[in-house]
Coordinates of N, CA and C in Angstrom, one line a residue:
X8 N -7.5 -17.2 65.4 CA -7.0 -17.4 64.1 C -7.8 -18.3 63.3
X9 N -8.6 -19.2 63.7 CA -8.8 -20.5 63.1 C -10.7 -20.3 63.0
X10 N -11.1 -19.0 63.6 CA -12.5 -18.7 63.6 C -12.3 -17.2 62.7
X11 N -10.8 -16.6 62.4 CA -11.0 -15.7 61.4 C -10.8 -16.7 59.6
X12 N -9.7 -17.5 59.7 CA -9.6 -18.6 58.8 C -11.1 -18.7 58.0
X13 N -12.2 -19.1 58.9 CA -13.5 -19.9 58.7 C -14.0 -18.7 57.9
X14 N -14.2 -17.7 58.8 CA -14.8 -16.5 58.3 C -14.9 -15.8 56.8
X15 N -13.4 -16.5 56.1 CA -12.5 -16.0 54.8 C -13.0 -16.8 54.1
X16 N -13.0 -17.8 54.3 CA -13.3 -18.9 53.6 C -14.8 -19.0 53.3
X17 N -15.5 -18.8 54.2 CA -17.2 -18.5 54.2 C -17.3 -17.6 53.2
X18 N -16.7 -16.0 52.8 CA -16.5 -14.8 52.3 C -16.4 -15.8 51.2
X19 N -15.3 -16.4 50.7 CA -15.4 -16.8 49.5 C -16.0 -17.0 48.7
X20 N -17.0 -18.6 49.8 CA -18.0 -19.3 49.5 C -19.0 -18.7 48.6
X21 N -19.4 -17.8 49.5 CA -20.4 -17.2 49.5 C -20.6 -16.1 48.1
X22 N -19.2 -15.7 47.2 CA -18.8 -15.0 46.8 C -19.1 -15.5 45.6
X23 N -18.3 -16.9 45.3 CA -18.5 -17.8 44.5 C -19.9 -18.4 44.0
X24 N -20.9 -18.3 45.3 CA -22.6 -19.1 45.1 C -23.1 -17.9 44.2
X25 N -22.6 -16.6 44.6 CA -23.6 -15.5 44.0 C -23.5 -15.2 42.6
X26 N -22.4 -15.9 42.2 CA -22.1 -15.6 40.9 C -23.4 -16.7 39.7
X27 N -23.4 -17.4 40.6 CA -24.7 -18.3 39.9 C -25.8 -18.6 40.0
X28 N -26.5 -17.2 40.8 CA -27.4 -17.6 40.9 C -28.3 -16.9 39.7
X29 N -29.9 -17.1 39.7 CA -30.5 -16.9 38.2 C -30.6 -16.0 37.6
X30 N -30.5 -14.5 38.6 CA -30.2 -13.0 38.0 C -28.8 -12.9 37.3
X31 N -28.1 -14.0 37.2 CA -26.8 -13.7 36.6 C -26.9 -14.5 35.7
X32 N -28.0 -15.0 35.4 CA -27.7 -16.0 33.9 C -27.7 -15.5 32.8
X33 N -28.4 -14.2 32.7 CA -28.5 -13.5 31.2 C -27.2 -12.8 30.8
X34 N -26.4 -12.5 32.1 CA -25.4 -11.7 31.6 C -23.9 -12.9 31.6
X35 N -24.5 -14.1 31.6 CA -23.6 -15.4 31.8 C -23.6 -16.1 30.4
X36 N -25.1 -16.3 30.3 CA -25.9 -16.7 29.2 C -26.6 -16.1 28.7
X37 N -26.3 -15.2 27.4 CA -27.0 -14.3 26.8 C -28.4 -14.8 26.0
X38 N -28.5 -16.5 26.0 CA -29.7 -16.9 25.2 C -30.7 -18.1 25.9
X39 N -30.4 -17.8 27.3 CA -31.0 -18.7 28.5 C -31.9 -18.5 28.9
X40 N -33.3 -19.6 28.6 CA -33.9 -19.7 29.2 C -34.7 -21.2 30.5
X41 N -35.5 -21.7 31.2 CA -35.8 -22.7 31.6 C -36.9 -23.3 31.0
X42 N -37.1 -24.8 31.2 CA -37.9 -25.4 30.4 C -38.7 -25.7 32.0
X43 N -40.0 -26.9 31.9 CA -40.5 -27.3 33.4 C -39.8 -27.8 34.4
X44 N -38.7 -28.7 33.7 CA -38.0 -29.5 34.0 C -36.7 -28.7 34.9
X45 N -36.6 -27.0 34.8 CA -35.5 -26.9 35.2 C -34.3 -27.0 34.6
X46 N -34.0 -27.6 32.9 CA -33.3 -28.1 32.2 C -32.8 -26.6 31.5
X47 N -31.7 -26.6 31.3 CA -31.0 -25.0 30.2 C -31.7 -25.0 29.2
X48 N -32.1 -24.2 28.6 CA -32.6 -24.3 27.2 C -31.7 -23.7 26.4
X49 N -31.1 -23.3 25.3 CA -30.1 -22.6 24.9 C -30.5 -22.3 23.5
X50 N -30.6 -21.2 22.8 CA -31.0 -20.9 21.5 C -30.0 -21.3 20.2
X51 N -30.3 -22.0 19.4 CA -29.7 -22.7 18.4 C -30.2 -22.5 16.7
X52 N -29.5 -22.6 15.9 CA -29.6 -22.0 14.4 C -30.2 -23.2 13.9
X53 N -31.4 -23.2 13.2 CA -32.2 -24.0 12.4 C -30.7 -24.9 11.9
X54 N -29.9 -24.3 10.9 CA -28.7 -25.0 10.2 C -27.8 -25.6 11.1
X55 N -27.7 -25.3 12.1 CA -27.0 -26.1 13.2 C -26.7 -27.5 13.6
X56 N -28.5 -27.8 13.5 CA -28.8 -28.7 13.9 C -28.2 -29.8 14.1
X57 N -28.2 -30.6 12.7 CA -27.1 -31.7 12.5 C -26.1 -31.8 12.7
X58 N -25.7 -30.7 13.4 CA -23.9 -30.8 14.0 C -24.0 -30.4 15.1
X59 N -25.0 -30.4 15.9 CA -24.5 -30.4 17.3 C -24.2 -31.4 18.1
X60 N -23.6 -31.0 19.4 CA -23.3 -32.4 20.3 C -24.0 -31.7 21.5
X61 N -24.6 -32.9 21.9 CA -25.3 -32.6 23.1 C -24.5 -32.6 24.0
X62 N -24.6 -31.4 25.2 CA -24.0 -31.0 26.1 C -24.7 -31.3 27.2
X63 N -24.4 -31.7 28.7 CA -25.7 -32.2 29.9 C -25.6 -30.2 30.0
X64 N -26.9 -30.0 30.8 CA -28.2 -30.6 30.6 C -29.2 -30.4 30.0
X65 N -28.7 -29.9 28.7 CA -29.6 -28.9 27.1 C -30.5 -30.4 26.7
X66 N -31.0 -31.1 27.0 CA -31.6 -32.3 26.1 C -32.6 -30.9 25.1
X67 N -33.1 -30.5 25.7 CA -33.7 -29.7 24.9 C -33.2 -28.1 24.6
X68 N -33.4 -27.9 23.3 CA -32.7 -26.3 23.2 C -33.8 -26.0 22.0
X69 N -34.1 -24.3 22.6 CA -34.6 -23.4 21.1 C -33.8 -23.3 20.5
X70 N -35.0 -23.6 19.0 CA -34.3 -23.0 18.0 C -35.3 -21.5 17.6
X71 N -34.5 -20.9 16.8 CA -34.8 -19.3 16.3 C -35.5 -18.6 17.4
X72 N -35.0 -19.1 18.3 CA -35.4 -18.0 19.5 C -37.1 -18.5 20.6
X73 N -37.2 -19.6 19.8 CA -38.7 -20.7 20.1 C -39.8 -19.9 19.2
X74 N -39.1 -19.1 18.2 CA -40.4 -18.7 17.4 C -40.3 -19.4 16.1
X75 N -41.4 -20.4 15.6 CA -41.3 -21.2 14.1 C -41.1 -20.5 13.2
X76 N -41.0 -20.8 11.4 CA -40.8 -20.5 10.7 C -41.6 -20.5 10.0
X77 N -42.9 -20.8 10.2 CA -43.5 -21.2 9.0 C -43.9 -19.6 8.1
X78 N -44.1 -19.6 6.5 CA -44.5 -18.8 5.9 C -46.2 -18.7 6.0
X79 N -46.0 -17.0 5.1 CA -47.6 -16.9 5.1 C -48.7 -18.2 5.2
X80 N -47.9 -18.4 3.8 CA -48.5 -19.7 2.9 C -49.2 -20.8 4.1
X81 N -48.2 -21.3 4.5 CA -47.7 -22.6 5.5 C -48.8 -22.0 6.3
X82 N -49.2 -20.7 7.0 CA -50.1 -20.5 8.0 C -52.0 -20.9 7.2
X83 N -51.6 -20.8 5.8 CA -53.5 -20.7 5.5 C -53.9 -22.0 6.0
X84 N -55.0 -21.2 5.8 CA -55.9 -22.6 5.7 C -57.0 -23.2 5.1
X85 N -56.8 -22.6 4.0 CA -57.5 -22.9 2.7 C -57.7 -24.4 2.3
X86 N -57.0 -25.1 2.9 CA -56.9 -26.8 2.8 C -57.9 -27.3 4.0
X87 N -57.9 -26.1 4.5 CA -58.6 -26.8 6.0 C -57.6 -27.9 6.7
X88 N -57.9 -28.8 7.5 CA -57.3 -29.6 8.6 C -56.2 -30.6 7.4
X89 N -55.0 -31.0 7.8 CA -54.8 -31.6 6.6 C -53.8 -32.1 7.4
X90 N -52.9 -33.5 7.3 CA -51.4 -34.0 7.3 C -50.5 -34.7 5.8
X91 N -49.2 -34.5 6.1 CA -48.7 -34.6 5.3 C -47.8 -35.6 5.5
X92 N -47.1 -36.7 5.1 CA -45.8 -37.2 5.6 C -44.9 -37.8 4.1
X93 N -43.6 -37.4 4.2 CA -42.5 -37.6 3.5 C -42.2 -38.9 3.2
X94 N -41.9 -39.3 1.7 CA -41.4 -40.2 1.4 C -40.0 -40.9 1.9
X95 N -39.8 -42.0 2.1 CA -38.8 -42.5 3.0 C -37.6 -42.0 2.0
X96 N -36.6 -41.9 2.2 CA -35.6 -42.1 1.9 C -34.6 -43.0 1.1
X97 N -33.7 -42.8 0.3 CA -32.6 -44.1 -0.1 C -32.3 -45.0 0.7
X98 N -31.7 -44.6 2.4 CA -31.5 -45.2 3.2 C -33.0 -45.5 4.3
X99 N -34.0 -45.4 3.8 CA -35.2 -45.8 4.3 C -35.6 -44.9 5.4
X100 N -35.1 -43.6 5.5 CA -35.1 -42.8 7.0 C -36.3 -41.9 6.4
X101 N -37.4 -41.4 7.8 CA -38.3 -41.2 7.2 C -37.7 -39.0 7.5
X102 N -38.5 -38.6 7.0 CA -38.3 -37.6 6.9 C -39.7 -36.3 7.2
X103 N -39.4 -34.9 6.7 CA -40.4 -34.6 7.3 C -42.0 -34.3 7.4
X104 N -42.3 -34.2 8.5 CA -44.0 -34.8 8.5 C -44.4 -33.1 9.1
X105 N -45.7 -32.9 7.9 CA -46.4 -31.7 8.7 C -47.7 -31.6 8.4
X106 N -48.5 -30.8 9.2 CA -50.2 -30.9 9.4 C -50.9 -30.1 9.8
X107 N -51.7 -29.5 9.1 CA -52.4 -28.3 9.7 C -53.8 -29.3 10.9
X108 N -53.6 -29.1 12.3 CA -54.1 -30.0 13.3 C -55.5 -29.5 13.8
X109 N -56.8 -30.1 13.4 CA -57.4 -29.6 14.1 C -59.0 -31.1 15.3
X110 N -59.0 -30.7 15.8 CA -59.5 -31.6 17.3 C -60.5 -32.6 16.2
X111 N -61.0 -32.1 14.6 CA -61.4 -33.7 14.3 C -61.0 -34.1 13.9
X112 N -59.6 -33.8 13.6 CA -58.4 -35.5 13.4 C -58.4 -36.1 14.5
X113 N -58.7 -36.1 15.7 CA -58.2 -36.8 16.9 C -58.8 -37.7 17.2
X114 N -58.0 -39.2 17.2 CA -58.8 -40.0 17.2 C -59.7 -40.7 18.6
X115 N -60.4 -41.5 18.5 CA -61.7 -42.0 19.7 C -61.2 -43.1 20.0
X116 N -60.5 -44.2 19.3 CA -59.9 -45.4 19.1 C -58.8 -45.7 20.3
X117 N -58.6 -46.7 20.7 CA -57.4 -46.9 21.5 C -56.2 -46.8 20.4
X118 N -55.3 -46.9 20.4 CA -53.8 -47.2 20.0 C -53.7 -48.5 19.7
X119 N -53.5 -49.3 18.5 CA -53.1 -50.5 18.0 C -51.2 -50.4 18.9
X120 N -51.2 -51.9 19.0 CA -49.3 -51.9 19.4 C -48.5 -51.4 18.0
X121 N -47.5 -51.1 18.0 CA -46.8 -51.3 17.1 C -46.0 -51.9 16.8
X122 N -45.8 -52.0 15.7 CA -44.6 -53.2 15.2 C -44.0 -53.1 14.0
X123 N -43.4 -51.8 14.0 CA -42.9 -51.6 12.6 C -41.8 -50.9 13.4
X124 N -40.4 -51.6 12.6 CA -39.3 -51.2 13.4 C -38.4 -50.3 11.8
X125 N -38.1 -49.1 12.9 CA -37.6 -47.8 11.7 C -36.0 -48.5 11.8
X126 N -35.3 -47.4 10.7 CA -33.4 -47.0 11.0 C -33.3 -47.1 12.1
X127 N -32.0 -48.0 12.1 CA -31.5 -47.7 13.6 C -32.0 -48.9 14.9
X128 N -33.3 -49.4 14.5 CA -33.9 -50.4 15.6 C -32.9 -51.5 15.9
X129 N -32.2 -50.7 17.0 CA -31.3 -51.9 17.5 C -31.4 -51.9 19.6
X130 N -32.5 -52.2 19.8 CA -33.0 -51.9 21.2 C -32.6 -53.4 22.1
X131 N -32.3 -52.6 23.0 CA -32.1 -52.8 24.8 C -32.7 -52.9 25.8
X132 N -32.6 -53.8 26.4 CA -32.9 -52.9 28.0 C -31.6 -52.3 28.7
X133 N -32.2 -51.5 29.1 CA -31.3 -50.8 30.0 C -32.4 -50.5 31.3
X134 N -31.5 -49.6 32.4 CA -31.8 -49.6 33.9 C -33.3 -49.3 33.8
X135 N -33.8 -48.4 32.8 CA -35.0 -47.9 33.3 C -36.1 -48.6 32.6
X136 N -35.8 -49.3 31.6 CA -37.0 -50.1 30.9 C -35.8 -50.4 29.7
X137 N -36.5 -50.4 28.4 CA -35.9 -50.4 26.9 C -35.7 -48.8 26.4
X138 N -34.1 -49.4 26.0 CA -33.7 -48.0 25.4 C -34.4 -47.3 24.3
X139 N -35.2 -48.2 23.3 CA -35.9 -47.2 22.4 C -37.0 -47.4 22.0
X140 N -37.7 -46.0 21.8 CA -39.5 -46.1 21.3 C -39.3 -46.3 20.1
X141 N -40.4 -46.8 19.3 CA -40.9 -45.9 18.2 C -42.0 -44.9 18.3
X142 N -41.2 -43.7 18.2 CA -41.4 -42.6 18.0 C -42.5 -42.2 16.7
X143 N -43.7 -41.5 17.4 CA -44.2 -40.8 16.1 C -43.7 -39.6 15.9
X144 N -44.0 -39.3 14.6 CA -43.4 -38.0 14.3 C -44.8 -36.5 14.4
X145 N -46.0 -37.3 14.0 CA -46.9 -37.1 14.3 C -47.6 -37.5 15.2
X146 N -47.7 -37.1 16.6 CA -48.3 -38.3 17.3 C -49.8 -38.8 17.7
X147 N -50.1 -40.0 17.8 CA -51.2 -40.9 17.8 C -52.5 -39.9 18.4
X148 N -51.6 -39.3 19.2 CA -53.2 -38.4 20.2 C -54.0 -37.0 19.2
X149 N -53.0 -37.2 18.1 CA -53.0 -35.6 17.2 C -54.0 -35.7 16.3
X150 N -53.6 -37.3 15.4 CA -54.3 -37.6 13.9 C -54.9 -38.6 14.0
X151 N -54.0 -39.5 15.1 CA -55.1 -41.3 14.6 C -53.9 -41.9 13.7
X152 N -52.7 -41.5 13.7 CA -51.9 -42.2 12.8 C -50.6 -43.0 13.4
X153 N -50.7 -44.5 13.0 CA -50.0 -45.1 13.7 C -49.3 -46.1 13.1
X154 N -49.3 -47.5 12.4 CA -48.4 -47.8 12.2 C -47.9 -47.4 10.7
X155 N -47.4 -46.3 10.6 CA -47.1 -45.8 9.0 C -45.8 -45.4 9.2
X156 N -44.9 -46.9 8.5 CA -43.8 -46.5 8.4 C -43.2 -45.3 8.4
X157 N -43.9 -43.8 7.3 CA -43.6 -42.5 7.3 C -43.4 -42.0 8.2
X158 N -44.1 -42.2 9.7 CA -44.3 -41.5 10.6 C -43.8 -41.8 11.9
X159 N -42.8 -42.7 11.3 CA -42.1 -43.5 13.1 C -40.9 -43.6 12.8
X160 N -40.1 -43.0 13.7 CA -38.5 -43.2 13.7 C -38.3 -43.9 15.1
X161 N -36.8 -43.9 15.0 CA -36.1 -44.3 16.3 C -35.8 -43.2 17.1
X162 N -36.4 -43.4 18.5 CA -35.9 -42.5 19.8 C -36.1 -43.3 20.9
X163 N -35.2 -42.8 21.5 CA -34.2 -43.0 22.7 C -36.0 -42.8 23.6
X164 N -36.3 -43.3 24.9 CA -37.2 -43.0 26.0 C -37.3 -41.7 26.4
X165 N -36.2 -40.9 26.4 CA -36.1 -39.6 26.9 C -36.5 -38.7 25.5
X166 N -35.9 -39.1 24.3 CA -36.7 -38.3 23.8 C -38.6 -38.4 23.4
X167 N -38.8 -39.6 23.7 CA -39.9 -39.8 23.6 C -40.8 -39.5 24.6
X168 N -40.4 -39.6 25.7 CA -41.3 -39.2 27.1 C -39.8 -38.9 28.0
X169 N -40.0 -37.5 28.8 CA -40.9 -36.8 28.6 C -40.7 -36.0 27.1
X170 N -39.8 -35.5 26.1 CA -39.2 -35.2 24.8 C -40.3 -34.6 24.5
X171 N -40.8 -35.7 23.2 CA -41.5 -35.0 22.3 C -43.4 -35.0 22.9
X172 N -43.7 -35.6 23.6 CA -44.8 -36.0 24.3 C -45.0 -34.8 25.3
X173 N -44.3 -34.4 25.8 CA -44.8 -33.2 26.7 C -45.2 -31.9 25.5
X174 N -44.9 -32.3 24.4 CA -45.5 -31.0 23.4 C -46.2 -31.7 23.0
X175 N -46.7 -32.6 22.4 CA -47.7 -33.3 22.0 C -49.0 -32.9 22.8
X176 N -48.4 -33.1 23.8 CA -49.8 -32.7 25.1 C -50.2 -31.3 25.3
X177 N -49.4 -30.5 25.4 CA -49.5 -28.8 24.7 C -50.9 -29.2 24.0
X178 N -50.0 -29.2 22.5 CA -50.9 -29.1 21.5 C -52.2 -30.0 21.5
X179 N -52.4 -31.2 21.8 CA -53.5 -31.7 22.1 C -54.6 -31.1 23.0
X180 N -54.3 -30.7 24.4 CA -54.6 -30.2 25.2 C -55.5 -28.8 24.7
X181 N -54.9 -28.2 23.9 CA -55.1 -26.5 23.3 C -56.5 -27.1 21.9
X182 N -56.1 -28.0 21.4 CA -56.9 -28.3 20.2 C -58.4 -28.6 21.3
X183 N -58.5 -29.7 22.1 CA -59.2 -30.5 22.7 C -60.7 -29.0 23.3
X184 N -59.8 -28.2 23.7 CA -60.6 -27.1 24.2 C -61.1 -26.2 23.8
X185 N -60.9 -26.3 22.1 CA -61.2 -25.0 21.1 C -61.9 -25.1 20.0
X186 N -62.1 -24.8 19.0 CA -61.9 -25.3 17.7 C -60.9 -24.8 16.8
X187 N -59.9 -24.3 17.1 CA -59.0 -24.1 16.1 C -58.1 -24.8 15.7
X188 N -57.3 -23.8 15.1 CA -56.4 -24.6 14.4 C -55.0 -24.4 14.9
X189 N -53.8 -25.9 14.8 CA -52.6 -25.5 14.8 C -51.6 -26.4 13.9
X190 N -51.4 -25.0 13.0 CA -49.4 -25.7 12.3 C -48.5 -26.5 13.2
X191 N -48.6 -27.7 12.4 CA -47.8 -28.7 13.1 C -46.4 -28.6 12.0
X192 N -44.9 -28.9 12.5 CA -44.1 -29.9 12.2 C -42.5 -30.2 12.7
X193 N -42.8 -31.4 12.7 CA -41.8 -32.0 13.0 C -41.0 -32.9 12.0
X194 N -39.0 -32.6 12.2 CA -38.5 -32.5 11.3 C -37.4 -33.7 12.2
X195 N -37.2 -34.7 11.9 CA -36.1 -35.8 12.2 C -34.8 -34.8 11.8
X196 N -33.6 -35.3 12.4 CA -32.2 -34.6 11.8 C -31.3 -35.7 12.2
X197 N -31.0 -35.9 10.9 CA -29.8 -36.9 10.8 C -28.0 -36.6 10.1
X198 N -27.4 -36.7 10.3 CA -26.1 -36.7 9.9 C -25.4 -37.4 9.2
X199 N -25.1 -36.8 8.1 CA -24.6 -37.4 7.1 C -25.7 -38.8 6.7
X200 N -24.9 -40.0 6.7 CA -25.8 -41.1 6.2 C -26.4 -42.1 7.2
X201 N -25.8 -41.6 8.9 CA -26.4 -42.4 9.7 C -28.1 -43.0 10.0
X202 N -28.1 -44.2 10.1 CA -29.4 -44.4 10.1 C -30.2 -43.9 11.5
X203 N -29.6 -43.1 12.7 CA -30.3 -42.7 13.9 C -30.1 -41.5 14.3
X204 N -31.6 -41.1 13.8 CA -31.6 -39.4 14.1 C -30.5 -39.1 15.5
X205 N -30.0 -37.9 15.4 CA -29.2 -37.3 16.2 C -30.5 -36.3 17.0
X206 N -31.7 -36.2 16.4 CA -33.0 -35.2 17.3 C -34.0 -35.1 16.3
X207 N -34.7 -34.2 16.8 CA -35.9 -34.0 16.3 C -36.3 -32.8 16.3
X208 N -37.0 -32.0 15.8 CA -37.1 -30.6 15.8 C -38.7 -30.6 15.9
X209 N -39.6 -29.6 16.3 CA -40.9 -29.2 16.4 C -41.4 -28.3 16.3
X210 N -42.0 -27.6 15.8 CA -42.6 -26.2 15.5 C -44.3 -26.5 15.4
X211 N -44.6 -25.6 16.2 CA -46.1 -25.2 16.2 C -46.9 -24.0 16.3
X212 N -47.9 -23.3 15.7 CA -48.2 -22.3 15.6 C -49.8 -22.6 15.7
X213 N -50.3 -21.9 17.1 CA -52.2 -22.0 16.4 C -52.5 -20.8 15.7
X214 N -53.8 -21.0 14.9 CA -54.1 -20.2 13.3 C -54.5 -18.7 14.5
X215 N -55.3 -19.3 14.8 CA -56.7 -18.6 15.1 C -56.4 -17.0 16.2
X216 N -55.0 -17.5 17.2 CA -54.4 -16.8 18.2 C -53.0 -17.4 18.3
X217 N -52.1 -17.0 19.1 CA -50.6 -17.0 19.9 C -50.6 -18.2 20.7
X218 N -52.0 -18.3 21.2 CA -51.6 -19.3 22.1 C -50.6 -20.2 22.2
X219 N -50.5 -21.4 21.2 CA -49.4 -22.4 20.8 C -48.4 -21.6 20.1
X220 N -47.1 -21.6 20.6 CA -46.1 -21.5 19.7 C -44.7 -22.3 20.2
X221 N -44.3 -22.7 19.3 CA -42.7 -23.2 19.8 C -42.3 -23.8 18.8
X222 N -40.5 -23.6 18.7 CA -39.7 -24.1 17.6 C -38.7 -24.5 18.7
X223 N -38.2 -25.9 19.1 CA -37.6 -26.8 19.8 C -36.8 -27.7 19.4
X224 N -36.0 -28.1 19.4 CA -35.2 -29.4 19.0 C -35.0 -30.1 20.4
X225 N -34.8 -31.5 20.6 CA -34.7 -32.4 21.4 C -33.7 -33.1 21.0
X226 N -32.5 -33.8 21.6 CA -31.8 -34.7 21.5 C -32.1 -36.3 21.4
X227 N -31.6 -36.7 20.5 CA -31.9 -38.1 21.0 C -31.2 -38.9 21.9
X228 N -30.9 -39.0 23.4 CA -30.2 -39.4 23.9 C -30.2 -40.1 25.0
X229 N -30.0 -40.6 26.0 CA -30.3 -41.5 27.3 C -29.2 -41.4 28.2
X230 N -29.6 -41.1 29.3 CA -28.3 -41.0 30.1 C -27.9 -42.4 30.5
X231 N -26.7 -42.3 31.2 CA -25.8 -43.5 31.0 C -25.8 -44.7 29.5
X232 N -26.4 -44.0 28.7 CA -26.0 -44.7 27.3 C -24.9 -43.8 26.1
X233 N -24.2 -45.0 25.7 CA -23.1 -44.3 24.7 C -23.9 -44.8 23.1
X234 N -24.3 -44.0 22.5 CA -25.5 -44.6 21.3 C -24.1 -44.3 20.0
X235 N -24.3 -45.3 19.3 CA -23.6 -45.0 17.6 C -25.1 -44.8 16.7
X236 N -24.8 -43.6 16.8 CA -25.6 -43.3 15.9 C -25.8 -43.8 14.2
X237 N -24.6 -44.5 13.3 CA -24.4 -44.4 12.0 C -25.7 -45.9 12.3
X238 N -25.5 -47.0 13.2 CA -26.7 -47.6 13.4 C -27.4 -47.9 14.3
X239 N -27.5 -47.4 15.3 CA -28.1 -47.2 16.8 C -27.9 -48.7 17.3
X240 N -26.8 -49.1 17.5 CA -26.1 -50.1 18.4 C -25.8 -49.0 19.5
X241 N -25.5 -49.4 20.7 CA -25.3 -48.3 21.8 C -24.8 -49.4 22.4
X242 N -23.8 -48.5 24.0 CA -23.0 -49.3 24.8 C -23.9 -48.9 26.3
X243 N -24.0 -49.4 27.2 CA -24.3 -49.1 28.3 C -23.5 -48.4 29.2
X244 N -23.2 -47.4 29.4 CA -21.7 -46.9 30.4 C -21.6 -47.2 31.8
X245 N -20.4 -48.0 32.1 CA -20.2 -48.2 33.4 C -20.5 -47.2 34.3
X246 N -20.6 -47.8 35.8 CA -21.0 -46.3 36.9 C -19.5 -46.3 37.1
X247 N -19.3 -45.0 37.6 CA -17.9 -44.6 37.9 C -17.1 -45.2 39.7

């Protein structure tokens, strides 16, 4: 009785594991894909953005399917290599930064420290170092641009490394070996009047080929941290 018991119970088990494994994700999750990380990726509406809530373990989710937006226009390159970055805001938040990217913007120089502290700069340590970077929006390895108010918000470590820095390296990486070109931009997303982005969004396109493409949003978030976003004060959350 108690080795047919086992047997039933194993049947179950077993019944239950199959239902999850990765051939059943599309018909589970009709917009699932994986990132390197192993992390969900889940497809999300450009308009969305600012109202989502992060769910574990989406830190990162496509948006429009990971294909950008840019127009014809937005693709020339009639300007040749060029960046752009947005006037700060009422509430001083910087906004969005874009650039047509090519390997001689990139600078030779080390990295000056930084010390310009964006919205939101209300930093910690917590377990794994300090809860927050200043984040480029354009990053240092791309243009050479660094302490410019326009181009540095507040993010959390995670979104900063691995976040927005494992695309950064993409695109760096692809410029470094080529001569072409790639549409950059990256779009902060804030809510309502809070001073700390709720994420960041990215899109990239190279001119010349397919190679680079991706439209991504990232969370700004940190595990075991509870962040208020209206001013990035955050709580540390107890272990359970």
């Amino acid at each position: 009785m108690k080795k047919i018991l086992i047997s039933i119970i194993s049947l179950i088990l077993l019944s239950i594991y199959g239902l999850y494994q990765t051939d059943t994700l599309p018909e589970l999750f009709p917009f699932v894909g994986e990132d390197s990380d192993s992390n969900t990726m889940v497809t999300a509406n450009e308009n969305e953005l600012a109202s989502l809530e992060y769910e574990k373990p989406n830190n990162v989710i496509y948006v429009n399917d990971n294909k950008p937006t840019f127009t014809e226009d937005e693709l020339s390159l009639e300007k040749g290599s060029w960046q752009k970055f947005s006037e700060l805001d009422q509430l001083n938040r910087v906004g969005q930064a874009n650039a047509m990217l090519h390997k001689e913007m990139m600078p030779e120089e080390e990295r000056e420290p930084l010390y310009i502290n964006p919205t939101g700069w209300k930093n910690k340590k917590v377990s794994n170092g300090w809860l927050y970077n200043r984040c480029h929006l354009i990053g240092f390895q791309l243009t050479g641009e660094n302490n410019n108010p326009k181009n540095l918000m507040t993010g959390t470590r995670s979104l900063n490394t691995p976040g927005m820095v494992d695309y950064e390296n993409e695109v760096a990486s692809y410029l470094r070996k080529t001569s072409n070109h790639v549409r950059y931009r990256v779009t902060p997303v804030f809510r309502g009047d809070e001073l700390l982005a709720r994420g960041v969004q990215m899109e990239a396109k190279s001119i010349e080929n397919d190679e680079i493409q991706f439209n991504i949003y990232i969370f700004n978030v940190e595990e075991g941290v509870n962040i208020n976003y209206q001013d990035g004060s955050s709580i540390i959350e107890r272990s359970q």
